[in-house]
Tab-separated table of C-alpha atoms in Angstrom:
chain	number	residue	atom	x	y	z
A	1	MET	CA	25.300	-4.262	19.219
A	2	SER	CA	25.210	-7.687	20.885
A	3	SER	CA	24.728	-10.721	18.647
A	4	LYS	CA	23.656	-12.908	21.551
A	5	GLN	CA	20.116	-14.210	21.720
A	6	LYS	CA	17.973	-12.564	24.373
A	7	ILE	CA	16.271	-14.446	27.216
A	8	LEU	CA	13.740	-12.923	29.597
A	9	ILE	CA	13.538	-14.381	33.130
A	10	VAL	CA	10.237	-13.654	34.925
A	11	ASP	CA	10.270	-14.562	38.618
A	12	ASP	CA	9.465	-12.698	41.826
A	13	GLU	CA	12.046	-14.643	43.853
A	14	LYS	CA	15.453	-12.979	43.609
A	15	ILE	CA	17.373	-16.160	44.417
A	16	ASN	CA	15.788	-17.974	41.463
A	17	VAL	CA	16.582	-15.056	39.158
A	18	ALA	CA	20.186	-14.976	40.358
A	19	LEU	CA	20.578	-18.725	39.841
A	20	LEU	CA	19.152	-18.709	36.318
A	21	THR	CA	21.143	-15.605	35.402
A	22	SER	CA	24.375	-17.285	36.503
A	23	TYR	CA	23.544	-20.272	34.275
A	24	LEU	CA	22.745	-18.205	31.195
A	25	THR	CA	24.632	-14.917	31.243
A	26	GLU	CA	27.760	-16.270	29.549
A	27	THR	CA	25.855	-17.499	26.480
A	28	TYR	CA	22.836	-15.194	26.280
A	29	ASP	CA	21.763	-11.627	26.939
A	30	VAL	CA	19.616	-11.898	30.061
A	31	ILE	CA	16.879	-9.464	31.081
A	32	THR	CA	14.634	-9.909	34.103
A	33	ALA	CA	11.207	-8.950	35.421
A	34	SER	CA	9.762	-9.524	38.895
A	35	THR	CA	6.055	-9.281	37.956
A	36	GLY	CA	3.820	-10.320	35.093
A	37	GLU	CA	2.921	-6.718	34.319
A	38	LYS	CA	6.580	-5.686	33.968
A	39	ALA	CA	7.240	-8.771	31.874
A	40	LEU	CA	4.572	-7.796	29.318
A	41	LEU	CA	6.068	-4.317	28.921
A	42	ILE	CA	9.534	-5.799	28.392
A	43	VAL	CA	8.207	-8.324	25.869
A	44	LYS	CA	6.586	-5.551	23.831
A	45	ASN	CA	9.704	-3.371	23.835
A	46	GLU	CA	12.502	-5.954	23.718
A	47	GLU	CA	10.914	-8.943	21.907
A	48	PRO	CA	13.114	-11.573	23.567
A	49	ASP	CA	14.006	-14.802	21.813
A	50	LEU	CA	12.797	-16.971	24.702
A	51	ILE	CA	11.005	-16.525	28.050
A	52	LEU	CA	11.555	-18.422	31.302
A	53	LEU	CA	8.277	-17.781	33.116
A	54	ASP	CA	7.487	-18.510	36.762
A	55	VAL	CA	3.914	-19.737	37.308
A	56	ILE	CA	3.154	-18.452	40.805
A	57	MET	CA	3.686	-14.699	41.162
A	58	PRO	CA	1.836	-11.904	42.985
A	59	GLY	CA	-0.780	-10.167	40.864
A	60	MET	CA	-0.793	-11.576	37.338
A	61	ASP	CA	0.372	-15.189	37.380
A	62	GLY	CA	2.396	-16.988	34.720
A	63	PHE	CA	-0.647	-18.549	33.050
A	64	ASP	CA	-2.172	-15.109	32.405
A	65	VAL	CA	1.128	-13.710	31.093
A	66	CYS	CA	1.590	-16.679	28.754
A	67	ARG	CA	-1.946	-16.404	27.409
A	68	ILE	CA	-1.607	-12.669	26.654
A	69	ILE	CA	1.711	-13.148	24.843
A	70	LYS	CA	0.420	-16.011	22.732
A	71	GLN	CA	-2.738	-14.112	21.748
A	72	ASP	CA	-0.704	-11.224	20.350
A	73	TYR	CA	-0.131	-12.236	16.708
A	74	LYS	CA	3.266	-10.499	16.568
A	75	LEU	CA	4.577	-12.384	19.585
A	76	ASP	CA	2.934	-15.777	19.321
A	77	PHE	CA	6.125	-17.691	18.449
A	78	ILE	CA	8.321	-16.572	21.315
A	79	PRO	CA	9.063	-19.899	23.062
A	80	ILE	CA	7.906	-19.944	26.688
A	81	ILE	CA	9.256	-22.392	29.268
A	82	MET	CA	7.133	-22.370	32.418
A	83	LEU	CA	9.068	-22.740	35.673
A	84	THR	CA	6.896	-24.386	38.311
A	85	ALA	CA	6.946	-26.303	41.536
A	86	LEU	CA	3.467	-27.532	40.618
A	87	THR	CA	3.456	-31.087	39.367
A	88	SER	CA	-0.220	-31.954	38.919
A	89	ARG	CA	-1.548	-32.976	35.518
A	90	ASP	CA	-4.169	-30.215	35.691
A	91	ASP	CA	-1.490	-27.553	36.046
A	92	HIS	CA	0.412	-28.890	33.059
A	93	GLN	CA	-2.801	-29.074	31.050
A	94	ARG	CA	-3.587	-25.461	31.905
A	95	GLY	CA	-0.088	-24.443	30.797
A	96	ILE	CA	-0.563	-26.241	27.480
A	97	GLU	CA	-3.933	-24.532	26.982
A	98	VAL	CA	-2.461	-21.044	27.392
A	99	GLY	CA	0.342	-21.861	24.906
A	100	ALA	CA	3.383	-22.875	26.975
A	101	ASP	CA	6.026	-24.623	24.864
A	102	ASP	CA	7.695	-26.588	27.647
A	103	PHE	CA	7.906	-26.972	31.421
A	104	LEU	CA	10.779	-27.079	33.884
A	105	LYS	CA	10.508	-28.063	37.532
A	106	LYS	CA	11.980	-25.695	40.108
A	107	PRO	CA	14.746	-25.546	41.083
A	108	ALA	CA	16.014	-25.800	37.506
A	109	ASP	CA	18.677	-28.347	36.639
A	110	ARG	CA	21.348	-26.628	34.561
A	111	PHE	CA	21.783	-29.441	32.052
A	112	GLU	CA	18.062	-29.850	31.472
A	113	LEU	CA	17.595	-26.065	31.257
A	114	ASP	CA	20.309	-25.758	28.612
A	115	LYS	CA	18.888	-28.662	26.612
A	116	LYS	CA	15.356	-27.216	26.513
A	117	ILE	CA	16.539	-23.697	25.684
A	118	THR	CA	18.813	-24.916	22.871
A	119	SER	CA	16.057	-27.028	21.355
A	120	LEU	CA	13.400	-24.297	21.447
A	121	LEU	CA	15.737	-21.598	20.124
A	122	ARG	CA	16.702	-23.845	17.212
A	123	ILE	CA	13.018	-24.268	16.349
A	124	LYS	CA	12.461	-20.502	16.674
A	125	GLU	CA	15.354	-19.767	14.312
A	126	GLN	CA	13.854	-22.093	11.709
A	127	HIS	CA	10.441	-20.486	12.176
A	128	ASP	CA	11.893	-16.957	11.876
A	129	SER	CA	13.768	-17.928	8.722
A	130	LEU	CA	10.645	-19.351	7.109
A	131	LEU	CA	8.651	-16.309	8.175
A	132	MET	CA	11.268	-13.981	6.685
A	133	ASP	CA	11.247	-15.877	3.388
A	134	ARG	CA	7.457	-15.808	3.305
A	135	ASN	CA	7.282	-12.091	4.057
A	136	LYS	CA	9.895	-11.393	1.398
A	137	ALA	CA	7.845	-13.316	-1.141
A	138	TYR	CA	4.725	-11.404	-0.103
A	139	GLU	CA	6.593	-8.097	-0.489
A	140	TYR	CA	7.583	-9.011	-4.031
A	141	LEU	CA	3.972	-9.941	-4.788
A	142	ASP	CA	2.911	-6.462	-3.677
A	143	TYR	CA	4.870	-4.973	-6.593
A	144	VAL	CA	2.970	-7.054	-9.133
A	145	GLY	CA	0.212	-5.161	-10.921
A	146	VAL	CA	-2.359	-7.954	-10.670
A	147	LEU	CA	-4.489	-9.380	-7.881
A	148	ILE	CA	-2.773	-12.371	-6.264
A	149	ALA	CA	-4.465	-14.331	-3.478
A	150	VAL	CA	-4.172	-17.668	-1.680
A	151	LEU	CA	-7.298	-19.627	-0.687
A	152	ASP	CA	-7.386	-22.548	1.709
A	153	LYS	CA	-9.101	-25.834	0.828
A	154	ASN	CA	-12.448	-24.400	1.964
A	155	TYR	CA	-11.923	-21.297	-0.199
A	156	LYS	CA	-11.252	-18.927	2.662
A	157	LEU	CA	-8.827	-16.107	1.899
A	158	ILE	CA	-5.496	-16.617	3.705
A	159	HIS	CA	-3.393	-14.076	1.783
A	160	ILE	CA	-3.889	-11.260	-0.721
A	161	ASN	CA	-1.311	-8.823	-2.092
A	162	LYS	CA	-1.619	-5.061	-1.607
A	163	LYS	CA	-2.691	-4.459	-5.207
A	164	GLY	CA	-5.521	-6.950	-4.783
A	165	ALA	CA	-6.731	-5.387	-1.531
A	166	ASP	CA	-6.612	-1.949	-3.165
A	167	ILE	CA	-8.687	-3.186	-6.111
A	168	LEU	CA	-11.293	-4.644	-3.764
A	169	GLY	CA	-11.247	-1.544	-1.572
A	170	TYR	CA	-10.601	-3.425	1.676
A	171	ASN	CA	-7.964	-3.341	4.382
A	172	ARG	CA	-6.106	-6.639	4.118
A	173	ASP	CA	-6.442	-7.437	7.823
A	174	ASN	CA	-10.245	-7.150	7.620
A	175	ILE	CA	-10.740	-9.769	4.917
A	176	ILE	CA	-8.280	-12.506	5.880
A	177	ASN	CA	-10.126	-15.779	6.717
A	178	ARG	CA	-13.277	-14.552	4.960
A	179	ASP	CA	-15.029	-16.823	2.457
A	180	TRP	CA	-13.868	-15.863	-1.045
A	181	LEU	CA	-16.933	-17.193	-2.844
A	182	ASP	CA	-19.392	-15.631	-0.414
A	183	LEU	CA	-17.816	-12.179	-0.060
A	184	PHE	CA	-16.204	-11.453	-3.424
A	185	VAL	CA	-17.765	-13.597	-6.164
A	186	ALA	CA	-21.045	-12.402	-7.688
A	187	GLU	CA	-23.872	-14.704	-6.565
A	188	SER	CA	-24.753	-15.721	-10.104
A	189	TYR	CA	-21.181	-16.991	-10.636
A	190	ALA	CA	-20.474	-18.552	-7.220
A	191	GLY	CA	-21.612	-22.069	-8.187
A	192	HIS	CA	-19.615	-22.031	-11.419
A	193	VAL	CA	-16.457	-20.807	-9.660
A	194	LYS	CA	-16.811	-23.404	-6.881
A	195	ASN	CA	-17.057	-26.168	-9.478
A	196	LYS	CA	-13.869	-24.854	-11.128
A	197	TYR	CA	-11.939	-24.880	-7.851
A	198	ASP	CA	-13.359	-28.253	-6.792
A	199	ALA	CA	-12.133	-29.758	-10.072
A	200	LEU	CA	-8.723	-28.147	-9.552
A	201	GLN	CA	-8.362	-29.676	-6.077
A	202	GLN	CA	-9.505	-33.076	-7.306
A	203	GLY	CA	-6.965	-33.088	-10.148
A	204	GLN	CA	-9.630	-32.886	-12.842
A	205	SER	CA	-8.215	-29.582	-14.107
A	206	ASP	CA	-4.585	-28.496	-14.404
A	207	GLY	CA	-5.434	-24.794	-14.124
A	208	GLN	CA	-3.346	-23.868	-17.169
A	209	GLU	CA	-6.269	-22.348	-19.028
A	210	TYR	CA	-7.587	-19.005	-17.882
A	211	HIS	CA	-11.183	-18.387	-16.995
A	212	GLU	CA	-13.173	-15.231	-16.370
A	213	TYR	CA	-15.607	-14.185	-13.675
A	214	PRO	CA	-16.479	-10.898	-11.996
A	215	ILE	CA	-15.690	-10.025	-8.380
A	216	MET	CA	-17.438	-7.560	-6.102
A	217	THR	CA	-15.604	-4.575	-4.588
A	218	ILE	CA	-16.413	-3.110	-1.172
A	219	THR	CA	-18.979	-0.836	-2.887
A	220	ARG	CA	-20.541	-3.987	-4.446
A	221	LYS	CA	-19.410	-2.889	-7.870
A	222	GLU	CA	-18.581	-5.737	-10.258
A	223	LYS	CA	-15.138	-5.906	-11.852
A	224	LEU	CA	-14.439	-8.501	-14.529
A	225	PHE	CA	-11.237	-10.485	-14.021
A	226	ARG	CA	-9.288	-13.017	-16.034
A	227	TRP	CA	-8.006	-15.729	-13.666
A	228	TYR	CA	-5.107	-18.172	-13.665
A	229	ASP	CA	-5.211	-20.797	-10.897
A	230	SER	CA	-2.813	-23.394	-9.497
A	231	VAL	CA	-2.677	-25.636	-6.435
A	232	LEU	CA	-0.082	-25.381	-3.669
A	233	THR	CA	0.840	-28.715	-2.099
A	234	GLY	CA	1.959	-29.619	1.399
A	235	ASP	CA	4.862	-31.798	2.504
A	236	ASN	CA	2.901	-34.987	1.807
A	237	GLY	CA	2.019	-33.893	-1.722
A	238	SER	CA	-1.668	-33.244	-1.012
A	239	VAL	CA	-3.411	-29.990	-1.921
A	240	ALA	CA	-2.845	-27.396	0.828
A	241	SER	CA	-4.222	-24.258	-0.828
A	242	ILE	CA	-5.019	-22.604	-4.150
A	243	LEU	CA	-3.061	-19.734	-5.676
A	244	ILE	CA	-5.184	-17.444	-7.844
A	245	SER	CA	-3.966	-14.495	-9.895
A	246	GLY	CA	-6.406	-12.171	-11.584
A	247	GLU	CA	-6.060	-9.392	-14.123
A	248	ASP	CA	-8.714	-6.668	-14.130
A	249	ILE	CA	-10.068	-6.667	-17.689
A	250	THR	CA	-13.141	-4.537	-16.969
A	251	GLU	CA	-11.901	-1.470	-18.820
A	252	LYS	CA	-10.343	-3.610	-21.524
A	253	ARG	CA	-13.646	-5.391	-22.135
A	254	ILE	CA	-15.489	-2.062	-22.189
A	255	ASP	CA	-12.994	-0.756	-24.720
A	256	GLU	CA	-13.418	-3.877	-26.832
A	257	ILE	CA	-17.188	-3.398	-26.834
A	258	LYS	CA	-16.814	0.274	-27.690
A	259	LEU	CA	-14.450	-0.606	-30.496
A	260	MET	CA	-16.922	-3.076	-31.945
A	261	GLU	CA	-19.807	-0.605	-31.656
A	262	TYR	CA	-18.047	2.424	-33.097
A	263	ALA	CA	-15.354	1.024	-35.406
A	264	ASN	CA	-17.444	1.750	-38.514
A	265	GLN	CA	-17.955	5.356	-37.380
A	266	LEU	CA	-14.295	6.173	-36.785
A	267	LYS	CA	-12.930	8.606	-39.342
A	268	HIS	CA	-9.639	9.666	-37.860
A	269	SER	CA	-6.773	7.767	-36.270
A	270	ASN	CA	-6.920	9.990	-33.186
A	271	ASP	CA	-10.392	8.698	-32.383
A	272	LEU	CA	-9.088	5.139	-32.493
A	273	LYS	CA	-6.175	6.088	-30.239
A	274	ASP	CA	-8.566	7.501	-27.628
A	275	LEU	CA	-10.555	4.262	-27.512
A	276	PHE	CA	-7.400	2.338	-26.659
A	277	THR	CA	-6.154	4.729	-23.968
A	278	ASP	CA	-6.944	2.508	-21.003
A	279	VAL	CA	-5.570	-0.601	-22.716
A	280	LEU	CA	-2.326	1.197	-23.596
A	281	ARG	CA	-2.061	2.522	-20.049
A	282	HIS	CA	-2.319	-1.018	-18.689
A	283	ASP	CA	0.261	-2.405	-21.113
A	284	LEU	CA	2.729	0.446	-20.505
A	285	LEU	CA	2.431	0.557	-16.731
A	286	ASN	CA	3.189	-3.145	-16.357
A	287	PRO	CA	6.791	-2.899	-17.648
A	288	ALA	CA	7.217	0.427	-15.845
A	289	GLY	CA	6.102	-1.262	-12.639
A	290	LEU	CA	8.566	-4.087	-13.227
A	291	ILE	CA	11.379	-1.570	-13.753
A	292	LYS	CA	10.449	0.035	-10.433
A	293	SER	CA	10.506	-3.348	-8.678
A	294	PHE	CA	13.840	-4.373	-10.181
A	295	THR	CA	15.537	-1.087	-9.265
A	296	GLU	CA	14.358	-1.511	-5.677
A	297	ILE	CA	15.764	-5.034	-5.645
A	298	LEU	CA	19.086	-3.787	-7.086
A	299	GLU	CA	19.291	-1.189	-4.300
A	300	GLU	CA	19.324	-4.048	-1.795
A	301	LYS	CA	22.401	-5.622	-3.421
A	302	ASN	CA	24.952	-3.155	-1.960
A	303	PRO	CA	25.720	-1.385	-5.270
A	304	THR	CA	28.814	0.729	-5.791
A	305	ASP	CA	28.517	4.520	-5.898
A	306	GLU	CA	28.526	4.478	-9.699
A	307	GLN	CA	25.858	1.797	-9.758
A	308	LYS	CA	23.774	3.820	-7.263
A	309	ARG	CA	23.994	6.818	-9.576
A	310	ILE	CA	22.791	4.733	-12.522
A	311	ILE	CA	19.971	3.203	-10.450
A	312	ASP	CA	18.881	6.677	-9.306
A	313	ASN	CA	18.788	7.869	-12.911
A	314	ILE	CA	16.685	4.855	-13.899
A	315	LYS	CA	14.291	5.497	-10.997
A	316	ARG	CA	13.860	9.169	-11.865
A	317	SER	CA	13.293	8.471	-15.549
A	318	ASN	CA	10.862	5.647	-14.798
A	319	LEU	CA	8.955	7.862	-12.350
A	320	LYS	CA	8.549	10.478	-15.081
A	321	LEU	CA	7.352	7.758	-17.464
A	322	ILE	CA	4.751	6.498	-14.981
A	323	GLU	CA	3.590	10.058	-14.317
A	324	LEU	CA	3.252	10.698	-18.050
A	325	ILE	CA	1.251	7.499	-18.612
A	326	GLU	CA	-1.057	8.227	-15.669
A	327	ASP	CA	-1.581	11.841	-16.743
A	328	ALA	CA	-2.318	10.828	-20.321
A	329	ALA	CA	-4.855	8.240	-19.171
A	330	HIS	CA	-6.421	10.727	-16.754
A	331	LEU	CA	-6.742	13.347	-19.469
A	332	ALA	CA	-8.269	10.840	-21.893
A	333	LYS	CA	-10.919	9.892	-19.325
A	334	LEU	CA	-11.669	13.541	-18.627
A	335	GLU	CA	-12.080	14.249	-22.332
A	336	SER	CA	-14.581	11.401	-22.625
A	337	MET	CA	-16.719	12.901	-19.847
A	338	GLU	CA	-19.567	15.213	-20.754
A	339	GLU	CA	-20.791	16.301	-17.330
A	340	MET	CA	-19.908	16.200	-13.632
A	341	VAL	CA	-21.761	16.034	-10.342
A	342	PHE	CA	-21.079	18.984	-8.047
A	343	VAL	CA	-21.211	19.047	-4.252
A	344	ARG	CA	-20.642	21.697	-1.594
A	345	THR	CA	-16.878	21.865	-1.101
A	346	ASP	CA	-14.606	23.972	1.120
A	347	ILE	CA	-11.868	25.077	-1.259
A	348	GLY	CA	-9.937	26.621	1.643
A	349	PHE	CA	-9.581	23.168	3.175
A	350	ILE	CA	-8.484	21.679	-0.158
A	351	LEU	CA	-5.905	24.439	-0.607
A	352	ARG	CA	-4.454	23.808	2.851
A	353	GLU	CA	-4.524	20.056	2.201
A	354	ALA	CA	-2.572	20.510	-1.049
A	355	SER	CA	-0.074	22.690	0.783
A	356	ALA	CA	0.473	19.979	3.408
A	357	ASN	CA	0.930	17.315	0.708
A	358	PHE	CA	3.784	19.276	-0.877
A	359	SER	CA	5.448	20.395	2.356
A	360	HIS	CA	8.437	18.081	1.754
A	361	ASP	CA	9.073	19.479	-1.751
A	362	VAL	CA	8.773	23.050	-0.490
A	363	LYS	CA	11.246	22.380	2.303
A	364	ASN	CA	13.764	20.757	-0.058
A	365	LYS	CA	13.865	23.883	-2.227
A	366	ASP	CA	13.670	26.293	0.729
A	367	ILE	CA	10.582	27.903	-0.790
A	368	LYS	CA	8.380	30.133	1.347
A	369	LEU	CA	4.725	29.155	0.996
A	370	ASP	CA	2.509	32.190	1.679
A	371	MET	CA	-1.170	31.241	1.998
A	372	ILE	CA	-3.764	34.018	2.021
A	373	ALA	CA	-6.690	31.680	2.636
A	374	ASP	CA	-7.327	31.052	6.307
A	375	ALA	CA	-11.123	30.840	6.242
A	376	SER	CA	-13.838	28.581	4.835
A	377	TYR	CA	-14.788	29.141	1.171
A	378	PRO	CA	-17.848	27.015	0.240
A	379	ALA	CA	-18.067	26.306	-3.478
A	380	LEU	CA	-19.867	23.962	-5.861
A	381	ALA	CA	-17.279	21.547	-7.223
A	382	ASN	CA	-16.587	17.946	-8.155
A	383	PRO	CA	-13.996	16.057	-6.036
A	384	MET	CA	-11.755	16.092	-9.141
A	385	ILE	CA	-11.091	19.762	-8.347
A	386	ARG	CA	-8.308	18.508	-6.079
A	387	GLY	CA	-6.367	17.713	-9.246
A	388	VAL	CA	-6.428	21.384	-10.223
A	389	PHE	CA	-4.984	22.492	-6.878
A	390	SER	CA	-2.333	19.758	-6.965
A	391	ASN	CA	-1.254	20.420	-10.553
A	392	LEU	CA	-0.946	24.184	-10.132
A	393	LEU	CA	0.949	23.960	-6.841
A	394	SER	CA	3.185	21.154	-8.158
A	395	ASN	CA	4.069	23.210	-11.250
A	396	ALA	CA	4.777	26.293	-9.147
A	397	ILE	CA	7.185	24.333	-6.941
A	398	LYS	CA	8.795	22.519	-9.877
A	399	TYR	CA	9.582	25.664	-11.878
A	400	SER	CA	10.390	28.020	-8.991
A	401	PRO	CA	14.053	28.677	-8.162
A	402	ASP	CA	15.291	27.858	-4.667
A	403	ASN	CA	14.757	30.469	-1.937
A	404	THR	CA	11.751	32.075	-3.633
A	405	LYS	CA	8.119	32.527	-2.629
A	406	ILE	CA	4.839	30.940	-3.760
A	407	THR	CA	1.624	32.748	-2.850
A	408	MET	CA	-1.742	30.976	-2.786
A	409	LYS	CA	-4.817	33.143	-2.440
A	410	VAL	CA	-8.631	32.967	-2.490
A	411	GLU	CA	-10.507	36.159	-3.464
A	412	ASP	CA	-14.204	37.052	-3.378
A	413	VAL	CA	-15.303	38.129	-6.891
A	414	GLY	CA	-19.067	38.416	-6.545
A	415	ASN	CA	-20.866	35.093	-7.012
A	416	ARG	CA	-17.566	33.243	-7.422
A	417	TRP	CA	-14.281	32.557	-5.655
A	418	LYS	CA	-11.056	33.266	-7.511
A	419	VAL	CA	-8.164	30.985	-6.568
A	420	SER	CA	-4.635	31.916	-7.599
A	421	VAL	CA	-1.150	30.416	-7.304
A	422	ALA	CA	1.698	32.895	-7.862
A	423	ASP	CA	5.330	31.868	-8.360
A	424	GLN	CA	8.621	33.680	-8.995
A	425	GLY	CA	9.870	31.461	-11.807
A	426	ASP	CA	10.866	32.358	-15.378
A	427	GLY	CA	7.346	33.316	-16.400
A	428	ILE	CA	5.501	32.567	-19.640
A	429	PRO	CA	5.700	34.708	-22.803
A	430	ASP	CA	2.418	36.414	-23.781
A	431	LYS	CA	2.233	34.468	-27.040
A	432	ASP	CA	2.170	31.188	-25.087
A	433	LYS	CA	-0.262	32.102	-22.306
A	434	THR	CA	-3.292	30.657	-24.098
A	435	ALA	CA	-1.545	27.702	-25.701
A	436	VAL	CA	-0.011	26.595	-22.387
A	437	PHE	CA	-3.274	24.806	-21.498
A	438	ASP	CA	-3.543	22.944	-24.821
A	439	ARG	CA	-2.811	19.224	-24.739
A	440	PHE	CA	0.806	18.424	-25.694
A	441	ASN	CA	1.224	21.916	-27.148
A	442	ARG	CA	4.319	22.565	-25.018
A	443	LEU	CA	6.226	19.540	-26.250
A	444	HIS	CA	7.806	21.619	-28.995
A	445	LYS	CA	8.110	24.902	-27.112
A	446	GLU	CA	11.678	25.552	-26.052
A	447	THR	CA	10.582	28.517	-23.933
A	448	ILE	CA	8.273	26.448	-21.699
A	449	LYS	CA	9.170	23.330	-19.730
A	450	GLY	CA	6.995	20.275	-19.167
A	451	ASN	CA	4.908	17.910	-21.240
A	452	GLY	CA	1.677	19.905	-21.333
A	453	ILE	CA	-0.548	17.205	-19.880
A	454	GLY	CA	-0.870	18.565	-16.327
A	455	LEU	CA	-2.214	21.936	-17.409
A	456	ALA	CA	-4.391	20.272	-20.045
A	457	ILE	CA	-5.962	18.277	-17.188
A	458	VAL	CA	-6.510	21.526	-15.279
A	459	LYS	CA	-8.193	23.104	-18.315
A	460	ARG	CA	-10.441	20.093	-18.934
A	461	ILE	CA	-11.584	19.921	-15.295
A	462	MET	CA	-12.419	23.635	-15.320
A	463	ASP	CA	-14.267	23.266	-18.637
A	464	LEU	CA	-16.380	20.514	-17.083
A	465	HIS	CA	-17.102	22.908	-14.191
A	466	ASP	CA	-18.037	25.567	-16.778
A	467	GLU	CA	-15.526	27.873	-15.101
A	468	SER	CA	-12.580	30.008	-16.212
A	469	VAL	CA	-8.856	29.368	-15.890
A	470	GLY	CA	-5.878	31.430	-17.018
A	471	VAL	CA	-2.378	32.718	-16.406
A	472	VAL	CA	-0.969	36.263	-16.086
A	473	ASP	CA	2.407	37.748	-15.250
A	474	ASN	CA	3.289	38.118	-11.589
A	475	PRO	CA	3.352	41.883	-10.895
A	476	GLU	CA	5.856	41.336	-8.072
A	477	GLY	CA	8.696	40.682	-10.492
A	478	LYS	CA	9.443	37.481	-12.402
A	479	GLY	CA	7.019	34.585	-12.474
A	480	SER	CA	3.399	33.779	-13.259
A	481	ILE	CA	0.026	33.694	-11.555
A	482	PHE	CA	-2.227	30.769	-12.498
A	483	TRP	CA	-5.863	31.335	-11.502
A	484	PHE	CA	-9.297	29.759	-11.789
A	485	THR	CA	-12.809	30.481	-10.578
A	486	LEU	CA	-15.486	28.417	-8.817
A	487	LYS	CA	-19.133	29.187	-8.180
A	488	LYS	CA	-20.007	29.901	-4.544
A	489	ALA	CA	-22.184	27.365	-2.741
């Protein structure tokens, strides 16, 4: 692959193209276009390092081409030198307005051409390097488990990490340049927060102490955050922007209130453990998230084969840890629920959706997925029912040998649908068929794999639906059939 920088020449006059190509071909990779329309296609596909653009061309002229390129945010820093026989001030002004970086009078002088190209490419290299460093920093911020954002001096949002956008419920591109105080801060707190940030910009606060205020998600739901703020300065030392990092303490504060209200009523240590579930989840996921980030960074350091093996082992173990923490927290929340809202749901669609989600895992183990559910099956269910489908199918794949079959089926049993997932794994002894759904009961069962949380989640969701769930032997040989029922809609 060529290491030369790429220059696009756009001119409808062949003699001009030939002349410029002869000047540049020894030092650069040269590509050409004879019309503005062709030039735009090449720019999109090739992303040249610099463009020599003729002004007067048939069809789309150079001004239009330059304007379109500069308005595309991914291409706005490709240097453009406009080649023109026009010398009026108005023409130069128009070129500046559409974003031209420099001008060169036709016919081009080789020395002047080389000087302008060298200068602009040097600037582009510096820009690309800064952009790469910035993007790398932003990528690292995306691994952090807190909301991190940058506000300009007028408190408009100019950057937010992925975690922050996910918390707020927005697409990042849709909220950049929006007013932070107006869109995200609860109205009753906006004045207080503005005073805090004003004092920070004016040097009246060093930002070392945290403060708390709630923010509004896309559904206008308030989430309480603990904030740490600092100023970012420009080259001249003046305040350029404000960096804010926020930790969602909504659930933590709720747990604190619950603890205060019910502490005197707690009789058993297990009750106390349940109250702290969300807090423990937060504290455990943070280091697990850091481990994930560090292993990804280590993978970029060209490790040896032995080091790759160790990193892979760390990743797999950490993934299991994160899954265990999430499942435990999910189960704890389910156990604290007393009722659910049910809506009309097509369980056939959910079954096919779950099948599609696990297609990669099925392919890796060369498992045949046989689905006897090709119609619509309206049922009354809560959206959490998806967790039942996912857990049962995931378990079937996990514990099935390679080159076996999993059968998913929906049967009509009167006023209910019966959903079943059959595998050809080792099966479950009769004495364990009831206990397999009990929380953590399998931890000490040598005959049954897993940690017991996934099936405990399944059981709790079905209990909240007031429906049945169970497991029987697969009559087609080895394996088990997990089943559950749902009321027809």
